[in-house]
Short mmCIF file of C-alpha atoms in Angstrom, two decimals:
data_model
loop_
_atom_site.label_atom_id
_atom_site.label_comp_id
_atom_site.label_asym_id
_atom_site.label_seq_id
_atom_site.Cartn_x
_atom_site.Cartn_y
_atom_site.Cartn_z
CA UNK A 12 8.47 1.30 19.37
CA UNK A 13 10.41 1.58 16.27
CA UNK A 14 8.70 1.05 13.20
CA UNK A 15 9.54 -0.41 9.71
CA UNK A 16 13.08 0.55 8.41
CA UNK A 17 14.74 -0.13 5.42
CA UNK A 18 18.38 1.22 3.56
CA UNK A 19 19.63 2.32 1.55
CA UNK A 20 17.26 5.12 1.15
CA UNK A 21 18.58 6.16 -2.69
CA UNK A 22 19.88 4.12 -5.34
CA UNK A 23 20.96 4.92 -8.35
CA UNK A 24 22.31 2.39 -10.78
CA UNK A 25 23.31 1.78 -14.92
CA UNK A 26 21.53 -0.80 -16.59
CA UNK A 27 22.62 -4.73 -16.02
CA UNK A 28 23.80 -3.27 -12.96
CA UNK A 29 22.47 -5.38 -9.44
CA UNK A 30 21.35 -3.96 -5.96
CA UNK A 31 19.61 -5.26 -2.82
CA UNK A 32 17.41 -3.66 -0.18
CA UNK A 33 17.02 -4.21 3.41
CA UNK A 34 13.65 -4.47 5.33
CA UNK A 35 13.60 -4.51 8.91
CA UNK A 36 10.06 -4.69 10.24
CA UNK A 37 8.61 -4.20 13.32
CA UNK A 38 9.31 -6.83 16.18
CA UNK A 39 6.37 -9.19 16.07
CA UNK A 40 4.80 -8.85 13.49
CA UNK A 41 5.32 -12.20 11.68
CA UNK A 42 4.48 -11.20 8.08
CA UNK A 43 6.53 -9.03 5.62
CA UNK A 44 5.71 -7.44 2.56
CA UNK A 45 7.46 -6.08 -0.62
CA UNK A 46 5.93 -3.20 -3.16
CA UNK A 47 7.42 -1.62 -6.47
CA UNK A 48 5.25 1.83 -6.49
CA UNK A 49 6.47 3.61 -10.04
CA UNK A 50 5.80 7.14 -10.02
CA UNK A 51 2.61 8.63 -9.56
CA UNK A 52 0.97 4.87 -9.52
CA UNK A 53 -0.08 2.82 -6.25
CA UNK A 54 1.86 0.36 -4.43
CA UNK A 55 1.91 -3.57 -6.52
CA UNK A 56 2.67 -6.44 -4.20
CA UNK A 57 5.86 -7.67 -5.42
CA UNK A 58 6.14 -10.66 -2.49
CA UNK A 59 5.55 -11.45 0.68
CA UNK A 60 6.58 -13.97 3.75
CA UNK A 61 5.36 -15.53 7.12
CA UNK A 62 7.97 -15.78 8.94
CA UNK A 63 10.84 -17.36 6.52
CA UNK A 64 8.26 -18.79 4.31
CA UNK A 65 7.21 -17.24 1.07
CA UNK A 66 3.37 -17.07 0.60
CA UNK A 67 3.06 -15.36 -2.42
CA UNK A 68 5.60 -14.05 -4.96
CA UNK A 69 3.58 -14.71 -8.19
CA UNK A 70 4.21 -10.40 -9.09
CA UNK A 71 8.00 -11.00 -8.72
CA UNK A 72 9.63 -11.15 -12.21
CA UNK A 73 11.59 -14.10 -11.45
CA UNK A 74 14.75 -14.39 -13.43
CA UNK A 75 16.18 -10.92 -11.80
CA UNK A 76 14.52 -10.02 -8.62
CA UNK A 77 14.75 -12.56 -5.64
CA UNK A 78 13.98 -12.20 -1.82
CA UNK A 79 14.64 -13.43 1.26
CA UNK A 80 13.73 -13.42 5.25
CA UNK A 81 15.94 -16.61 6.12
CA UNK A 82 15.44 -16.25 10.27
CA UNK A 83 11.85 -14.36 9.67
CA UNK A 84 13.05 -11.36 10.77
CA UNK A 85 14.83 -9.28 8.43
CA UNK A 86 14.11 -9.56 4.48
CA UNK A 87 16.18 -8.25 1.43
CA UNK A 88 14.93 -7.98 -1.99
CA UNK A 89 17.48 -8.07 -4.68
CA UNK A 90 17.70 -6.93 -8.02
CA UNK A 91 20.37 -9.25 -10.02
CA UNK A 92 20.48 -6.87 -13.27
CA UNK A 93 18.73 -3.70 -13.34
CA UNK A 94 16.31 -1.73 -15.87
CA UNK A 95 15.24 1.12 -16.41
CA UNK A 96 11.69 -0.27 -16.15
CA UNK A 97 12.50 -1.17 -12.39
CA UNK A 98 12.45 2.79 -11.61
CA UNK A 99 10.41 2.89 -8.65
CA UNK A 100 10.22 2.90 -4.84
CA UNK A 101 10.60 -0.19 -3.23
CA UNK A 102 8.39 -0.19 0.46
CA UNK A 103 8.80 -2.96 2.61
CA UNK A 104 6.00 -3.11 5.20
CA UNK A 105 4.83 -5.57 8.11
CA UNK A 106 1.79 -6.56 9.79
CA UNK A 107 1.18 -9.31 12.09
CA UNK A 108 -0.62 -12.29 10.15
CA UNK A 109 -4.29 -12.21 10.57
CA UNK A 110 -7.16 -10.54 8.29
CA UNK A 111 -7.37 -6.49 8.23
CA UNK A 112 -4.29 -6.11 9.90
CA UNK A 113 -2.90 -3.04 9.63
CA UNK A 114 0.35 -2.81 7.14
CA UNK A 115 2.72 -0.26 8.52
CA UNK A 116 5.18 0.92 5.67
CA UNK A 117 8.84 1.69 6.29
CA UNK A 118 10.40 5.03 4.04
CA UNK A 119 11.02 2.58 1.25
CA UNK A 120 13.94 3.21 -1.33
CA UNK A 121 13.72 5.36 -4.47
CA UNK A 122 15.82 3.25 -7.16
CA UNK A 123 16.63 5.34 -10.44
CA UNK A 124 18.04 2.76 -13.38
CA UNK A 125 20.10 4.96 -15.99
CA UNK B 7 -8.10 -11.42 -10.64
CA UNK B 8 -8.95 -8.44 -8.12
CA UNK B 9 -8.88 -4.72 -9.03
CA UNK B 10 -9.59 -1.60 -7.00
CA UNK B 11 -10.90 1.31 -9.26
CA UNK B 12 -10.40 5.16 -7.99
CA UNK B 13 -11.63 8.51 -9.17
CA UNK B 14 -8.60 9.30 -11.03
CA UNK B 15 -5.79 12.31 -11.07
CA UNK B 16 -6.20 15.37 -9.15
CA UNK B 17 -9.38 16.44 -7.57
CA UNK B 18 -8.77 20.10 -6.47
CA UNK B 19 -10.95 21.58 -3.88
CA UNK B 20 -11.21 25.13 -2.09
CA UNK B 21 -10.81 24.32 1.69
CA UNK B 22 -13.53 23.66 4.03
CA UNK B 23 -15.67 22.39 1.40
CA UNK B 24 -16.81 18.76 1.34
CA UNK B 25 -15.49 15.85 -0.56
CA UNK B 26 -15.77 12.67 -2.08
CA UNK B 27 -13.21 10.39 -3.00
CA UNK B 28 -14.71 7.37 -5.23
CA UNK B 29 -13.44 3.58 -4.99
CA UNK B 30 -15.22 0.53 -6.28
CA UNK B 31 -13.55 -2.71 -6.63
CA UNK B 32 -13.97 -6.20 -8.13
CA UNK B 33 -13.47 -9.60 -6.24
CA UNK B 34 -14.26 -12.93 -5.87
CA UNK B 35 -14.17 -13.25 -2.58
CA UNK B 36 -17.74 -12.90 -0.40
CA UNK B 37 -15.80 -10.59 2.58
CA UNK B 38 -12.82 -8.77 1.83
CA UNK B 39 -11.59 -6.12 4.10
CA UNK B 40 -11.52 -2.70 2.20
CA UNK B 41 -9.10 0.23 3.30
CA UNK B 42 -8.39 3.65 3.20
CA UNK B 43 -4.78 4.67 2.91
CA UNK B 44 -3.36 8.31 2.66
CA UNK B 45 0.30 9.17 1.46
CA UNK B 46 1.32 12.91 2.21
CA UNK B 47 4.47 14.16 0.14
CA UNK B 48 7.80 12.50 0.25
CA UNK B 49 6.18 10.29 2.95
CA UNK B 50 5.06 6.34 2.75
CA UNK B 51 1.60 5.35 3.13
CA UNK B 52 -0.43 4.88 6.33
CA UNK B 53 -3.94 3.43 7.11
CA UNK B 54 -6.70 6.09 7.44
CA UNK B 55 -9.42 3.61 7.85
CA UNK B 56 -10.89 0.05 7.07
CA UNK B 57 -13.94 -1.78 7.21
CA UNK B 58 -15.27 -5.47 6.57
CA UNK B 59 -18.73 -5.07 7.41
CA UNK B 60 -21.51 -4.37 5.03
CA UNK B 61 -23.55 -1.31 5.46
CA UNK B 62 -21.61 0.21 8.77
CA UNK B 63 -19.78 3.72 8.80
CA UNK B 64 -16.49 4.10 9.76
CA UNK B 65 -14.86 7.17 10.81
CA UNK B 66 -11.14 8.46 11.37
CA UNK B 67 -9.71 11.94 11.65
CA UNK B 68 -12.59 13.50 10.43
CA UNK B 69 -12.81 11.11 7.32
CA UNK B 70 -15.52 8.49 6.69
CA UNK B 71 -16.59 5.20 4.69
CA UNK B 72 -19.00 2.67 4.32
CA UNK B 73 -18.61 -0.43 2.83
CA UNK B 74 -21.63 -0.92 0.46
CA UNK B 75 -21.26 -4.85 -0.20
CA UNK B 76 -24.42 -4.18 -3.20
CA UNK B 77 -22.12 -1.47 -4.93
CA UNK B 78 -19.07 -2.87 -4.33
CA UNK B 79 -18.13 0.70 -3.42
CA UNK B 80 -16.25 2.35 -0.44
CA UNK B 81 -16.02 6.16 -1.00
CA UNK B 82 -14.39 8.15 0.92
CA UNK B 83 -16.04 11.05 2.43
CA UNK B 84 -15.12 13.81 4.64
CA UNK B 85 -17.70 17.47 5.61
CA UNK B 86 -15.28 20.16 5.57
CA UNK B 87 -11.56 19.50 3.99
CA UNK B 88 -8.74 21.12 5.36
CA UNK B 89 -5.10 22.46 3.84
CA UNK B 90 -3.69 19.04 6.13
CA UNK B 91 -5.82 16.85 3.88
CA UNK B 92 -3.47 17.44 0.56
CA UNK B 93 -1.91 13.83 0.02
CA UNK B 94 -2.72 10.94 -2.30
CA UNK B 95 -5.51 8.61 -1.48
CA UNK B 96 -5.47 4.79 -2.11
CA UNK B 97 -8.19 2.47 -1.80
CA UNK B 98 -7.00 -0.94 -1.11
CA UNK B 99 -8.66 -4.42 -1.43
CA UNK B 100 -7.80 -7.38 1.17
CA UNK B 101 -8.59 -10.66 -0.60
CA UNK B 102 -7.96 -13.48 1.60
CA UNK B 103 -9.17 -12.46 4.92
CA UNK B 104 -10.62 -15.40 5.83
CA UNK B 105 -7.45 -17.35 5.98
CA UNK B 106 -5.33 -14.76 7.90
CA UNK B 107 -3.67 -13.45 4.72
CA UNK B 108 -3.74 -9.52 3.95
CA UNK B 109 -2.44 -9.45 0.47
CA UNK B 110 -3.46 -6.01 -0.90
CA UNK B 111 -4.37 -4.95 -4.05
CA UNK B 112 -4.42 -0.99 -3.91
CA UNK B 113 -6.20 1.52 -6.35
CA UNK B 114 -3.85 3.78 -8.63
CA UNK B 115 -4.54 6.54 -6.17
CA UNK B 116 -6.28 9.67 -6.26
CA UNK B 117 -4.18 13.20 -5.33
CA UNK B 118 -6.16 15.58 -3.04
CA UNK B 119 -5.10 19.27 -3.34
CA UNK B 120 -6.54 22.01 -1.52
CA UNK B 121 -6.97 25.46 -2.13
CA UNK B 122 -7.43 28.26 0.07
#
């Protein structure tokens, strides 16, 4: 069974510049996650969905980062106009939607703002 | 809100010795579901081990925790640590897990290097 993917794997952008990642997670599992993980910290919940429904995106800074899962399948988290404080990897993972579920993480992207 | 506290840094140890990774946490919540996760270099994280009941041991790859509800603690624990075990180590914190959610709150991580 495939697990979690997500592209691009690398990013590297100028300030005020914009860029989206793609999460595909693993069939069946209903709910999707997004985590910023800066350097040398742990993953922070940026959002998450069931199905095409967000639950909770209270950690996503609103006026420049957005995300989607419009069939509750695939997701993409954008970034409308970068900073260097958004440096990070991005991990997208899945689970299916009940309590202690596992969360299996795809190779996330490493995003570098100049 | 809910935080997940970890022995910070590095914690270097000569293989085949045993260690003890420290997490306590903070919550509102009566029952959350506490994990272990471990993150090896240049890889993403995976779960080593959970629990949600007070008091019981849990065991995974040679790696064990209990969930001490009184403590709010959940340290991880392993006899005799291996080369394989170098990786970061986050404790994570499942808040809702009475209503199906498993929003996690994770620990800032502690790196696990062996020597030896």
């Amino acid at each position: 069974e495939a697990g979690v993917t997500q592209s691009p794997r690398y990013a590297v952008l100028q300030e005020g510049q914009a860029v989206s990642f793609w999460c595909d997670p693993i069939s069946g599992h209903d709910t999707l996650y997004w985590y910023q993980q800066p350097r040398d910290q742990g993953p922070q919940l940026l959002v998450y969905f069931r199905d095409e429904a967000v639950i909770d995106n209270s950690q996503l800074p609103s006026d420049r980062f957005s995300a989607v899962r419009p069939k509750g399948t695939n997701s993409t988290l954008k970034i409308q106009s970068a900073k260097q404080g958004d440096t990070a990897t991005y991990l997208c993972a899945s689970s299916p939607y009940w309590g202690g579920a596992e969360q299996y993480f795809g190779p996330g992207t490493r995003l570098t703002v100049l | 809100g809910d935080s997940v506290t970890q022995t910070e840094g590095l914690v270097t140890l000569t293989e085949g010795l045993p260690v003890m990774l420290n997490c306590t946490y903070q919550t509102i919540y009566s029952n959350p579901f506490l994990f272990w996760y471990v993150q090896h270099l240049n890889e993403s994280p995976r779960l080593l081990l959970k629990s949600f009941t007070d008091n019981k041991r849990t065991e995974h790859q040679g790696f064990h925790a209990t969930l001490h509800k009184s403590s709010s603690s959940f340290h991880l624990q392993k006899s005799s640590a291996q080369l394989s075990d170098s990786a970061l180590y986050y404790c994570a914190l499942s808040d809702l897990p009475g209503t199906g959610s498993n929003r996690l709150t994770f620990g800032k991580g502690t790196k696990f290097s062996l020597i030896p």
